[in-house]
JSON list of C-alpha atoms and ligand atoms in Angstrom, two decimals:
[
{"chain": "A", "resi": 1, "resn": "MET", "atom": "CA", "xyz": [-21.35, 25.91, 4.37]},
{"chain": "A", "resi": 2, "resn": "PRO", "atom": "CA", "xyz": [-23.45, 23.68, 6.82]},
{"chain": "A", "resi": 3, "resn": "GLU", "atom": "CA", "xyz": [-24.45, 20.71, 4.89]},
{"chain": "A", "resi": 4, "resn": "ARG", "atom": "CA", "xyz": [-28.60, 21.04, 5.48]},
{"chain": "A", "resi": 5, "resn": "ASP", "atom": "CA", "xyz": [-27.79, 24.87, 3.45]},
{"chain": "A", "resi": 6, "resn": "LYS", "atom": "CA", "xyz": [-26.57, 23.56, 0.52]},
{"chain": "A", "resi": 7, "resn": "GLN", "atom": "CA", "xyz": [-28.87, 20.88, 0.25]},
{"chain": "A", "resi": 8, "resn": "VAL", "atom": "CA", "xyz": [-31.45, 23.90, 0.73]},
{"chain": "A", "resi": 9, "resn": "ILE", "atom": "CA", "xyz": [-29.74, 25.75, -2.70]},
{"chain": "A", "resi": 10, "resn": "ASP", "atom": "CA", "xyz": [-29.59, 22.42, -4.25]},
{"chain": "A", "resi": 11, "resn": "VAL", "atom": "CA", "xyz": [-33.10, 21.61, -3.82]},
{"chain": "A", "resi": 12, "resn": "SER", "atom": "CA", "xyz": [-34.20, 24.92, -5.00]},
{"chain": "A", "resi": 13, "resn": "ALA", "atom": "CA", "xyz": [-31.71, 25.51, -7.92]},
{"chain": "A", "resi": 14, "resn": "ARG", "atom": "CA", "xyz": [-33.34, 22.09, -8.95]},
{"chain": "A", "resi": 15, "resn": "ARG", "atom": "CA", "xyz": [-37.19, 23.56, -8.95]},
{"chain": "A", "resi": 16, "resn": "LEU", "atom": "CA", "xyz": [-36.08, 26.41, -10.77]},
{"chain": "A", "resi": 17, "resn": "SER", "atom": "CA", "xyz": [-34.55, 24.45, -13.99]},
{"chain": "A", "resi": 18, "resn": "ARG", "atom": "CA", "xyz": [-37.87, 21.95, -13.69]},
{"chain": "A", "resi": 19, "resn": "ARG", "atom": "CA", "xyz": [-40.13, 25.29, -13.72]},
{"chain": "A", "resi": 20, "resn": "THR", "atom": "CA", "xyz": [-38.18, 26.70, -16.75]},
{"chain": "A", "resi": 21, "resn": "PHE", "atom": "CA", "xyz": [-37.95, 23.55, -18.51]},
{"chain": "A", "resi": 22, "resn": "ILE", "atom": "CA", "xyz": [-41.58, 23.08, -18.17]},
{"chain": "A", "resi": 23, "resn": "LYS", "atom": "CA", "xyz": [-42.12, 26.97, -19.37]},
{"chain": "A", "resi": 24, "resn": "GLY", "atom": "CA", "xyz": [-40.05, 25.90, -22.70]},
{"chain": "A", "resi": 25, "resn": "VAL", "atom": "CA", "xyz": [-42.10, 23.07, -23.69]},
{"chain": "A", "resi": 26, "resn": "ILE", "atom": "CA", "xyz": [-46.09, 23.89, -22.42]},
{"chain": "A", "resi": 27, "resn": "THR", "atom": "CA", "xyz": [-45.12, 27.26, -24.70]},
{"chain": "A", "resi": 28, "resn": "SER", "atom": "CA", "xyz": [-43.39, 25.55, -27.99]},
{"chain": "A", "resi": 29, "resn": "GLY", "atom": "CA", "xyz": [-44.30, 21.69, -26.79]},
{"chain": "A", "resi": 30, "resn": "VAL", "atom": "CA", "xyz": [-40.44, 20.73, -27.48]},
{"chain": "A", "resi": 31, "resn": "THR", "atom": "CA", "xyz": [-39.03, 18.17, -25.95]},
{"chain": "A", "resi": 32, "resn": "VAL", "atom": "CA", "xyz": [-36.60, 15.47, -27.18]},
{"chain": "A", "resi": 33, "resn": "SER", "atom": "CA", "xyz": [-37.22, 13.09, -29.33]},
{"chain": "A", "resi": 34, "resn": "SER", "atom": "CA", "xyz": [-36.18, 9.40, -29.27]},
{"chain": "A", "resi": 35, "resn": "ALA", "atom": "CA", "xyz": [-33.67, 8.53, -31.42]},
{"chain": "A", "resi": 36, "resn": "SER", "atom": "CA", "xyz": [-35.93, 5.44, -32.49]},
{"chain": "A", "resi": 37, "resn": "TYR", "atom": "CA", "xyz": [-38.57, 8.02, -33.58]},
{"chain": "A", "resi": 38, "resn": "LEU", "atom": "CA", "xyz": [-36.10, 9.87, -35.93]},
{"chain": "A", "resi": 39, "resn": "PHE", "atom": "CA", "xyz": [-35.60, 7.13, -37.46]},
{"chain": "A", "resi": 40, "resn": "ARG", "atom": "CA", "xyz": [-38.95, 5.95, -38.64]},
{"chain": "A", "resi": 41, "resn": "ALA", "atom": "CA", "xyz": [-39.72, 9.51, -39.30]},
{"chain": "A", "resi": 42, "resn": "SER", "atom": "CA", "xyz": [-36.55, 10.29, -41.64]},
{"chain": "A", "resi": 43, "resn": "LEU", "atom": "CA", "xyz": [-37.74, 6.77, -43.16]},
{"chain": "A", "resi": 44, "resn": "ALA", "atom": "CA", "xyz": [-41.37, 7.65, -43.71]},
{"chain": "A", "resi": 45, "resn": "GLY", "atom": "CA", "xyz": [-40.07, 11.01, -45.16]},
{"chain": "A", "resi": 46, "resn": "ARG", "atom": "CA", "xyz": [-38.23, 9.43, -48.06]},
{"chain": "A", "resi": 47, "resn": "GLY", "atom": "CA", "xyz": [-41.45, 8.24, -49.26]},
{"chain": "A", "resi": 48, "resn": "THR", "atom": "CA", "xyz": [-44.70, 10.73, -49.06]},
{"chain": "A", "resi": 49, "resn": "SER", "atom": "CA", "xyz": [-44.56, 13.41, -51.26]},
{"chain": "A", "resi": 50, "resn": "THR", "atom": "CA", "xyz": [-42.69, 12.60, -54.40]},
{"chain": "A", "resi": 51, "resn": "ALA", "atom": "CA", "xyz": [-44.51, 9.43, -55.13]},
{"chain": "A", "resi": 52, "resn": "PHE", "atom": "CA", "xyz": [-48.24, 10.54, -55.14]},
{"chain": "A", "resi": 53, "resn": "GLY", "atom": "CA", "xyz": [-47.84, 14.10, -55.75]},
{"chain": "A", "resi": 54, "resn": "ASP", "atom": "CA", "xyz": [-48.54, 17.23, -53.73]},
{"chain": "A", "resi": 55, "resn": "ARG", "atom": "CA", "xyz": [-50.95, 19.40, -54.32]},
{"chain": "A", "resi": 56, "resn": "LEU", "atom": "CA", "xyz": [-50.75, 22.92, -52.80]},
{"chain": "A", "resi": 57, "resn": "ILE", "atom": "CA", "xyz": [-53.92, 23.90, -50.10]},
{"chain": "A", "resi": 58, "resn": "THR", "atom": "CA", "xyz": [-54.48, 26.55, -47.62]},
{"chain": "A", "resi": 59, "resn": "LEU", "atom": "CA", "xyz": [-55.06, 25.27, -43.93]},
{"chain": "A", "resi": 60, "resn": "SER", "atom": "CA", "xyz": [-56.40, 27.55, -41.49]},
{"chain": "A", "resi": 61, "resn": "VAL", "atom": "CA", "xyz": [-53.94, 26.76, -38.59]},
{"chain": "A", "resi": 62, "resn": "ASN", "atom": "CA", "xyz": [-53.60, 29.19, -35.15]},
{"chain": "A", "resi": 63, "resn": "GLY", "atom": "CA", "xyz": [-55.56, 31.91, -36.52]},
{"chain": "A", "resi": 64, "resn": "GLN", "atom": "CA", "xyz": [-53.30, 32.07, -39.88]},
{"chain": "A", "resi": 65, "resn": "GLN", "atom": "CA", "xyz": [-53.63, 30.88, -43.23]},
{"chain": "A", "resi": 66, "resn": "ARG", "atom": "CA", "xyz": [-50.99, 28.86, -44.13]},
{"chain": "A", "resi": 67, "resn": "ARG", "atom": "CA", "xyz": [-50.26, 27.96, -48.22]},
{"chain": "A", "resi": 68, "resn": "VAL", "atom": "CA", "xyz": [-48.54, 24.48, -47.94]},
{"chain": "A", "resi": 69, "resn": "ASP", "atom": "CA", "xyz": [-48.02, 21.07, -49.98]},
{"chain": "A", "resi": 70, "resn": "VAL", "atom": "CA", "xyz": [-49.42, 18.20, -49.20]},
{"chain": "A", "resi": 71, "resn": "ALA", "atom": "CA", "xyz": [-49.61, 14.67, -50.42]},
{"chain": "A", "resi": 72, "resn": "LYS", "atom": "CA", "xyz": [-52.81, 12.65, -50.83]},
{"chain": "A", "resi": 73, "resn": "GLN", "atom": "CA", "xyz": [-52.18, 10.24, -48.40]},
{"chain": "A", "resi": 74, "resn": "GLU", "atom": "CA", "xyz": [-50.82, 12.53, -45.72]},
{"chain": "A", "resi": 75, "resn": "THR", "atom": "CA", "xyz": [-51.69, 12.52, -41.65]},
{"chain": "A", "resi": 76, "resn": "LEU", "atom": "CA", "xyz": [-52.47, 16.40, -40.34]},
{"chain": "A", "resi": 77, "resn": "ALA", "atom": "CA", "xyz": [-49.45, 15.39, -37.79]},
{"chain": "A", "resi": 78, "resn": "TRP", "atom": "CA", "xyz": [-46.99, 14.99, -41.13]},
{"chain": "A", "resi": 79, "resn": "THR", "atom": "CA", "xyz": [-48.00, 18.12, -42.47]},
{"chain": "A", "resi": 80, "resn": "LEU", "atom": "CA", "xyz": [-48.13, 19.87, -38.94]},
{"chain": "A", "resi": 81, "resn": "ARG", "atom": "CA", "xyz": [-44.63, 18.57, -38.16]},
{"chain": "A", "resi": 82, "resn": "TYR", "atom": "CA", "xyz": [-42.32, 18.01, -41.18]},
{"chain": "A", "resi": 83, "resn": "LYS", "atom": "CA", "xyz": [-43.75, 20.56, -43.66]},
{"chain": "A", "resi": 84, "resn": "LEU", "atom": "CA", "xyz": [-45.35, 23.37, -40.75]},
{"chain": "A", "resi": 85, "resn": "GLY", "atom": "CA", "xyz": [-42.72, 23.15, -38.50]},
{"chain": "A", "resi": 86, "resn": "LEU", "atom": "CA", "xyz": [-45.14, 22.96, -35.67]},
{"chain": "A", "resi": 87, "resn": "THR", "atom": "CA", "xyz": [-43.15, 20.31, -33.53]},
{"chain": "A", "resi": 88, "resn": "GLY", "atom": "CA", "xyz": [-45.27, 20.96, -30.69]},
{"chain": "A", "resi": 89, "resn": "THR", "atom": "CA", "xyz": [-47.60, 18.24, -32.21]},
{"chain": "A", "resi": 90, "resn": "LYS", "atom": "CA", "xyz": [-45.74, 15.25, -30.82]},
{"chain": "A", "resi": 91, "resn": "LEU", "atom": "CA", "xyz": [-46.09, 11.32, -32.59]},
{"chain": "A", "resi": 92, "resn": "GLY", "atom": "CA", "xyz": [-46.07, 8.64, -30.44]},
{"chain": "A", "resi": 93, "resn": "CYS", "atom": "CA", "xyz": [-47.23, 5.34, -31.40]},
{"chain": "A", "resi": 94, "resn": "ASP", "atom": "CA", "xyz": [-48.68, 7.33, -35.28]},
{"chain": "A", "resi": 95, "resn": "ARG", "atom": "CA", "xyz": [-51.96, 4.88, -35.03]},
{"chain": "A", "resi": 96, "resn": "ALA", "atom": "CA", "xyz": [-54.49, 6.35, -33.09]},
{"chain": "A", "resi": 97, "resn": "GLU", "atom": "CA", "xyz": [-53.73, 5.42, -29.73]},
{"chain": "A", "resi": 98, "resn": "CYS", "atom": "CA", "xyz": [-51.21, 7.30, -27.55]},
{"chain": "A", "resi": 99, "resn": "GLY", "atom": "CA", "xyz": [-52.73, 10.91, -27.89]},
{"chain": "A", "resi": 100, "resn": "SER", "atom": "CA", "xyz": [-49.36, 12.41, -27.89]},
{"chain": "A", "resi": 101, "resn": "CYS", "atom": "CA", "xyz": [-50.38, 13.88, -31.83]},
{"chain": "A", "resi": 102, "resn": "THR", "atom": "CA", "xyz": [-54.27, 15.48, -29.96]},
{"chain": "A", "resi": 103, "resn": "VAL", "atom": "CA", "xyz": [-54.62, 19.06, -31.82]},
{"chain": "A", "resi": 104, "resn": "LEU", "atom": "CA", "xyz": [-58.28, 20.36, -31.94]},
{"chain": "A", "resi": 105, "resn": "ILE", "atom": "CA", "xyz": [-60.22, 20.84, -34.91]},
{"chain": "A", "resi": 106, "resn": "ASP", "atom": "CA", "xyz": [-63.41, 23.14, -34.90]},
{"chain": "A", "resi": 107, "resn": "ASP", "atom": "CA", "xyz": [-62.43, 22.83, -30.82]},
{"chain": "A", "resi": 108, "resn": "ILE", "atom": "CA", "xyz": [-62.47, 19.25, -30.99]},
{"chain": "A", "resi": 109, "resn": "PRO", "atom": "CA", "xyz": [-60.06, 16.87, -30.06]},
{"chain": "A", "resi": 110, "resn": "TYR", "atom": "CA", "xyz": [-58.65, 14.67, -32.56]},
{"chain": "A", "resi": 111, "resn": "TYR", "atom": "CA", "xyz": [-55.78, 12.64, -33.13]},
{"chain": "A", "resi": 112, "resn": "ALA", "atom": "CA", "xyz": [-53.78, 14.55, -35.89]},
{"chain": "A", "resi": 113, "resn": "CYS", "atom": "CA", "xyz": [-51.76, 11.20, -36.98]},
{"chain": "A", "resi": 114, "resn": "SER", "atom": "CA", "xyz": [-54.97, 9.59, -38.08]},
{"chain": "A", "resi": 115, "resn": "VAL", "atom": "CA", "xyz": [-56.77, 12.49, -40.04]},
{"chain": "A", "resi": 116, "resn": "LEU", "atom": "CA", "xyz": [-55.74, 13.54, -43.43]},
{"chain": "A", "resi": 117, "resn": "THR", "atom": "CA", "xyz": [-54.49, 16.41, -44.11]},
{"chain": "A", "resi": 118, "resn": "HIS", "atom": "CA", "xyz": [-56.83, 17.16, -47.25]},
{"chain": "A", "resi": 119, "resn": "THR", "atom": "CA", "xyz": [-59.99, 16.86, -45.14]},
{"chain": "A", "resi": 120, "resn": "VAL", "atom": "CA", "xyz": [-59.38, 19.96, -42.71]},
{"chain": "A", "resi": 121, "resn": "ARG", "atom": "CA", "xyz": [-59.03, 22.52, -45.29]},
{"chain": "A", "resi": 122, "resn": "ASP", "atom": "CA", "xyz": [-62.36, 24.23, -44.27]},
{"chain": "A", "resi": 123, "resn": "ARG", "atom": "CA", "xyz": [-61.70, 23.45, -40.79]},
{"chain": "A", "resi": 124, "resn": "LYS", "atom": "CA", "xyz": [-59.93, 25.85, -37.90]},
{"chain": "A", "resi": 125, "resn": "LEU", "atom": "CA", "xyz": [-57.10, 24.18, -36.22]},
{"chain": "A", "resi": 126, "resn": "LEU", "atom": "CA", "xyz": [-55.71, 24.58, -33.21]},
{"chain": "A", "resi": 127, "resn": "THR", "atom": "CA", "xyz": [-51.94, 23.12, -31.89]},
{"chain": "A", "resi": 128, "resn": "ILE", "atom": "CA", "xyz": [-50.02, 23.98, -28.52]},
{"chain": "A", "resi": 129, "resn": "GLU", "atom": "CA", "xyz": [-48.40, 26.72, -30.36]},
{"chain": "A", "resi": 130, "resn": "GLY", "atom": "CA", "xyz": [-51.51, 28.40, -30.79]},
{"chain": "A", "resi": 131, "resn": "LEU", "atom": "CA", "xyz": [-52.61, 28.11, -27.44]},
{"chain": "A", "resi": 132, "resn": "ALA", "atom": "CA", "xyz": [-50.66, 31.44, -25.53]},
{"chain": "A", "resi": 133, "resn": "SER", "atom": "CA", "xyz": [-51.65, 34.70, -26.41]},
{"chain": "A", "resi": 134, "resn": "ALA", "atom": "CA", "xyz": [-50.15, 38.17, -25.95]},
{"chain": "A", "resi": 135, "resn": "LYS", "atom": "CA", "xyz": [-51.64, 38.05, -22.35]},
{"chain": "A", "resi": 136, "resn": "GLY", "atom": "CA", "xyz": [-49.91, 35.07, -21.38]},
{"chain": "A", "resi": 137, "resn": "LEU", "atom": "CA", "xyz": [-50.02, 31.64, -21.20]},
{"chain": "A", "resi": 138, "resn": "HIS", "atom": "CA", "xyz": [-53.56, 29.39, -21.88]},
{"chain": "A", "resi": 139, "resn": "PRO", "atom": "CA", "xyz": [-55.48, 28.80, -18.45]},
{"chain": "A", "resi": 140, "resn": "VAL", "atom": "CA", "xyz": [-54.55, 25.22, -19.19]},
{"chain": "A", "resi": 141, "resn": "GLN", "atom": "CA", "xyz": [-50.85, 26.00, -19.51]},
{"chain": "A", "resi": 142, "resn": "GLN", "atom": "CA", "xyz": [-50.33, 28.10, -16.31]},
{"chain": "A", "resi": 143, "resn": "GLY", "atom": "CA", "xyz": [-51.83, 25.08, -14.47]},
{"chain": "A", "resi": 144, "resn": "VAL", "atom": "CA", "xyz": [-49.25, 22.86, -15.54]},
{"chain": "A", "resi": 145, "resn": "VAL", "atom": "CA", "xyz": [-46.70, 25.43, -14.93]},
{"chain": "A", "resi": 146, "resn": "ASP", "atom": "CA", "xyz": [-48.22, 26.01, -11.10]},
{"chain": "A", "resi": 147, "resn": "GLU", "atom": "CA", "xyz": [-48.09, 22.19, -10.73]},
{"chain": "A", "resi": 148, "resn": "GLN", "atom": "CA", "xyz": [-45.28, 21.13, -12.90]},
{"chain": "A", "resi": 149, "resn": "GLY", "atom": "CA", "xyz": [-47.29, 18.16, -13.37]},
{"chain": "A", "resi": 150, "resn": "PHE", "atom": "CA", "xyz": [-45.45, 15.93, -16.15]},
{"chain": "A", "resi": 151, "resn": "GLN", "atom": "CA", "xyz": [-41.85, 14.33, -16.02]},
{"chain": "A", "resi": 152, "resn": "CYS", "atom": "CA", "xyz": [-40.90, 13.41, -19.47]},
{"chain": "A", "resi": 153, "resn": "ALA", "atom": "CA", "xyz": [-43.19, 15.67, -20.71]},
{"chain": "A", "resi": 154, "resn": "TYR", "atom": "CA", "xyz": [-43.23, 14.41, -23.48]},
{"chain": "A", "resi": 155, "resn": "CYS", "atom": "CA", "xyz": [-47.26, 13.73, -24.09]},
{"chain": "A", "resi": 156, "resn": "MET", "atom": "CA", "xyz": [-47.61, 16.78, -22.15]},
{"chain": "A", "resi": 157, "resn": "PRO", "atom": "CA", "xyz": [-48.89, 18.91, -25.70]},
{"chain": "A", "resi": 158, "resn": "GLY", "atom": "CA", "xyz": [-51.71, 16.24, -26.46]},
{"chain": "A", "resi": 159, "resn": "PHE", "atom": "CA", "xyz": [-52.75, 16.25, -23.14]},
{"chain": "A", "resi": 160, "resn": "VAL", "atom": "CA", "xyz": [-53.31, 20.21, -22.55]},
{"chain": "A", "resi": 161, "resn": "MET", "atom": "CA", "xyz": [-54.86, 19.90, -26.18]},
{"chain": "A", "resi": 162, "resn": "ALA", "atom": "CA", "xyz": [-57.58, 17.34, -25.02]},
{"chain": "A", "resi": 163, "resn": "ALA", "atom": "CA", "xyz": [-57.95, 18.70, -22.09]},
{"chain": "A", "resi": 164, "resn": "VAL", "atom": "CA", "xyz": [-58.74, 22.13, -23.84]},
{"chain": "A", "resi": 165, "resn": "GLY", "atom": "CA", "xyz": [-61.22, 20.66, -25.60]},
{"chain": "A", "resi": 166, "resn": "PHE", "atom": "CA", "xyz": [-62.81, 19.06, -23.15]},
{"chain": "A", "resi": 167, "resn": "LEU", "atom": "CA", "xyz": [-62.84, 22.04, -20.70]},
{"chain": "A", "resi": 168, "resn": "LYS", "atom": "CA", "xyz": [-64.44, 24.40, -23.45]},
{"chain": "A", "resi": 169, "resn": "LYS", "atom": "CA", "xyz": [-67.55, 21.96, -23.34]},
{"chain": "A", "resi": 170, "resn": "ASN", "atom": "CA", "xyz": [-67.47, 21.33, -19.60]},
{"chain": "A", "resi": 171, "resn": "PRO", "atom": "CA", "xyz": [-66.09, 23.75, -17.62]},
{"chain": "A", "resi": 172, "resn": "ASN", "atom": "CA", "xyz": [-66.68, 22.37, -14.56]},
{"chain": "A", "resi": 173, "resn": "PRO", "atom": "CA", "xyz": [-65.81, 18.69, -14.14]},
{"chain": "A", "resi": 174, "resn": "THR", "atom": "CA", "xyz": [-65.00, 16.71, -11.32]},
{"chain": "A", "resi": 175, "resn": "ARG", "atom": "CA", "xyz": [-61.62, 15.33, -10.92]},
{"chain": "A", "resi": 176, "resn": "ALA", "atom": "CA", "xyz": [-63.28, 11.90, -12.39]},
{"chain": "A", "resi": 177, "resn": "GLU", "atom": "CA", "xyz": [-64.98, 13.51, -15.21]},
{"chain": "A", "resi": 178, "resn": "LEU", "atom": "CA", "xyz": [-61.73, 15.18, -16.22]},
{"chain": "A", "resi": 179, "resn": "ALA", "atom": "CA", "xyz": [-59.89, 11.63, -15.98]},
{"chain": "A", "resi": 180, "resn": "HIS", "atom": "CA", "xyz": [-62.62, 10.45, -18.07]},
{"chain": "A", "resi": 181, "resn": "GLY", "atom": "CA", "xyz": [-62.49, 13.38, -20.56]},
{"chain": "A", "resi": 182, "resn": "ILE", "atom": "CA", "xyz": [-58.81, 12.94, -21.03]},
{"chain": "A", "resi": 183, "resn": "SER", "atom": "CA", "xyz": [-58.37, 8.73, -21.01]},
{"chain": "A", "resi": 184, "resn": "GLY", "atom": "CA", "xyz": [-57.56, 8.98, -24.90]},
{"chain": "A", "resi": 185, "resn": "ASN", "atom": "CA", "xyz": [-54.12, 10.28, -23.77]},
{"chain": "A", "resi": 186, "resn": "LEU", "atom": "CA", "xyz": [-51.32, 8.30, -22.83]},
{"chain": "A", "resi": 187, "resn": "CYS", "atom": "CA", "xyz": [-48.65, 9.00, -20.26]},
{"chain": "A", "resi": 188, "resn": "ARG", "atom": "CA", "xyz": [-45.63, 6.45, -20.58]},
{"chain": "A", "resi": 189, "resn": "CYS", "atom": "CA", "xyz": [-44.08, 7.56, -17.50]},
{"chain": "A", "resi": 190, "resn": "GLN", "atom": "CA", "xyz": [-47.58, 6.98, -16.15]},
{"chain": "A", "resi": 191, "resn": "ASP", "atom": "CA", "xyz": [-47.52, 10.44, -13.77]},
{"chain": "A", "resi": 192, "resn": "TYR", "atom": "CA", "xyz": [-51.37, 10.38, -14.14]},
{"chain": "A", "resi": 193, "resn": "ASP", "atom": "CA", "xyz": [-51.90, 11.77, -10.93]},
{"chain": "A", "resi": 194, "resn": "LYS", "atom": "CA", "xyz": [-49.97, 14.90, -10.94]},
{"chain": "A", "resi": 195, "resn": "ILE", "atom": "CA", "xyz": [-51.16, 15.60, -14.18]},
{"chain": "A", "resi": 196, "resn": "LEU", "atom": "CA", "xyz": [-54.81, 15.30, -13.25]},
{"chain": "A", "resi": 197, "resn": "THR", "atom": "CA", "xyz": [-53.92, 17.65, -10.48]},
{"chain": "A", "resi": 198, "resn": "ALA", "atom": "CA", "xyz": [-52.60, 20.13, -13.01]},
{"chain": "A", "resi": 199, "resn": "LEU", "atom": "CA", "xyz": [-55.54, 19.74, -15.37]},
{"chain": "A", "resi": 200, "resn": "MET", "atom": "CA", "xyz": [-57.91, 20.58, -12.82]},
{"chain": "A", "resi": 201, "resn": "ARG", "atom": "CA", "xyz": [-55.34, 23.82, -11.99]},
{"chain": "A", "resi": 202, "resn": "GLY", "atom": "CA", "xyz": [-56.12, 25.06, -15.67]},
{"chain": "A", "resi": 203, "resn": "ALA", "atom": "CA", "xyz": [-59.57, 24.11, -15.61]},
{"chain": "A", "resi": 204, "resn": "GLU", "atom": "CA", "xyz": [-60.01, 26.53, -12.47]},
{"chain": "A", "resi": 205, "resn": "TYR", "atom": "CA", "xyz": [-57.83, 29.26, -14.01]},
{"chain": "A", "resi": 206, "resn": "MET", "atom": "CA", "xyz": [-60.03, 28.91, -17.27]},
{"chain": "A", "resi": 207, "resn": "ARG", "atom": "CA", "xyz": [-63.30, 29.94, -15.09]},
{"chain": "A", "resi": 208, "resn": "ARG", "atom": "CA", "xyz": [-61.42, 32.31, -13.40]},
{"chain": "A", "resi": 209, "resn": "SER", "atom": "CA", "xyz": [-60.21, 33.94, -16.70]},
{"chain": "A", "resi": 210, "resn": "SER", "atom": "CA", "xyz": [-63.99, 33.87, -18.44]},
{"chain": "A", "resi": 211, "resn": "GLY", "atom": "CA", "xyz": [-65.56, 34.89, -14.80]},
{"chain": "A", "resi": 212, "resn": "ALA", "atom": "CA", "xyz": [-67.34, 31.95, -14.17]},
{"chain": "B", "resi": 301, "resn": "FES", "atom": "S1", "xyz": [-49.42, 9.49, -32.19]},
{"chain": "B", "resi": 301, "resn": "FES", "atom": "FE1", "xyz": [-51.72, 10.09, -32.65]},
{"chain": "B", "resi": 301, "resn": "FES", "atom": "S2", "xyz": [-52.81, 8.96, -31.45]},
{"chain": "B", "resi": 301, "resn": "FES", "atom": "FE2", "xyz": [-50.29, 8.43, -30.80]},
{"chain": "B", "resi": 302, "resn": "FES", "atom": "S1", "xyz": [-44.79, 12.88, -18.47]},
{"chain": "B", "resi": 302, "resn": "FES", "atom": "FE1", "xyz": [-43.67, 11.79, -19.79]},
{"chain": "B", "resi": 302, "resn": "FES", "atom": "S2", "xyz": [-44.52, 10.56, -21.67]},
{"chain": "B", "resi": 302, "resn": "FES", "atom": "FE2", "xyz": [-45.97, 11.85, -20.21]}
]
């Protein structure tokens, strides 16, 4: 086979596998975690619930009522990931700096690492796992898939949730307005231009789906 044809096939295969990868991440938020993070998580897990005593509460998450034992000092990010198995909510800095843990609480984006779970008992929680519906991906998720806007995608669930929250109130932003709206989220791969393009595409899909 001529060398040029081989290169074309190679490039197509790479595109296909990357698109498949992004589709997988965008629905579940599952990406590879770093070793240091796993180390920190396993250490933290030893201390939380037994030291202070858990209390059984009900949370409204992604349209479901979930019963869960929660310690007084437990953060929402911890509960979602390690008690409810919703690992699409990522922990990056764990101190309100990076936005990778962003979820919606009553449609407003929050850093889940900095919200105590006991304070959101009567609130409506939405995580990346709850965005897609029976009709398919959420428009913002579809924008990300179509534009392939992320590299490693660890930050992606947080960006998507921040964008969805922002677009609910500002459905027709300029690129600069959307950039400002999601400026609480950081990307270690620094792929900001492509991320913004993907989220602008998502905004366009959201307007179309709402008939705006
Ligand atoms: S993990 Fe919550 S802001 Fe970084
Ligand atoms: S794409 Fe890698 S951290 Fe954002």
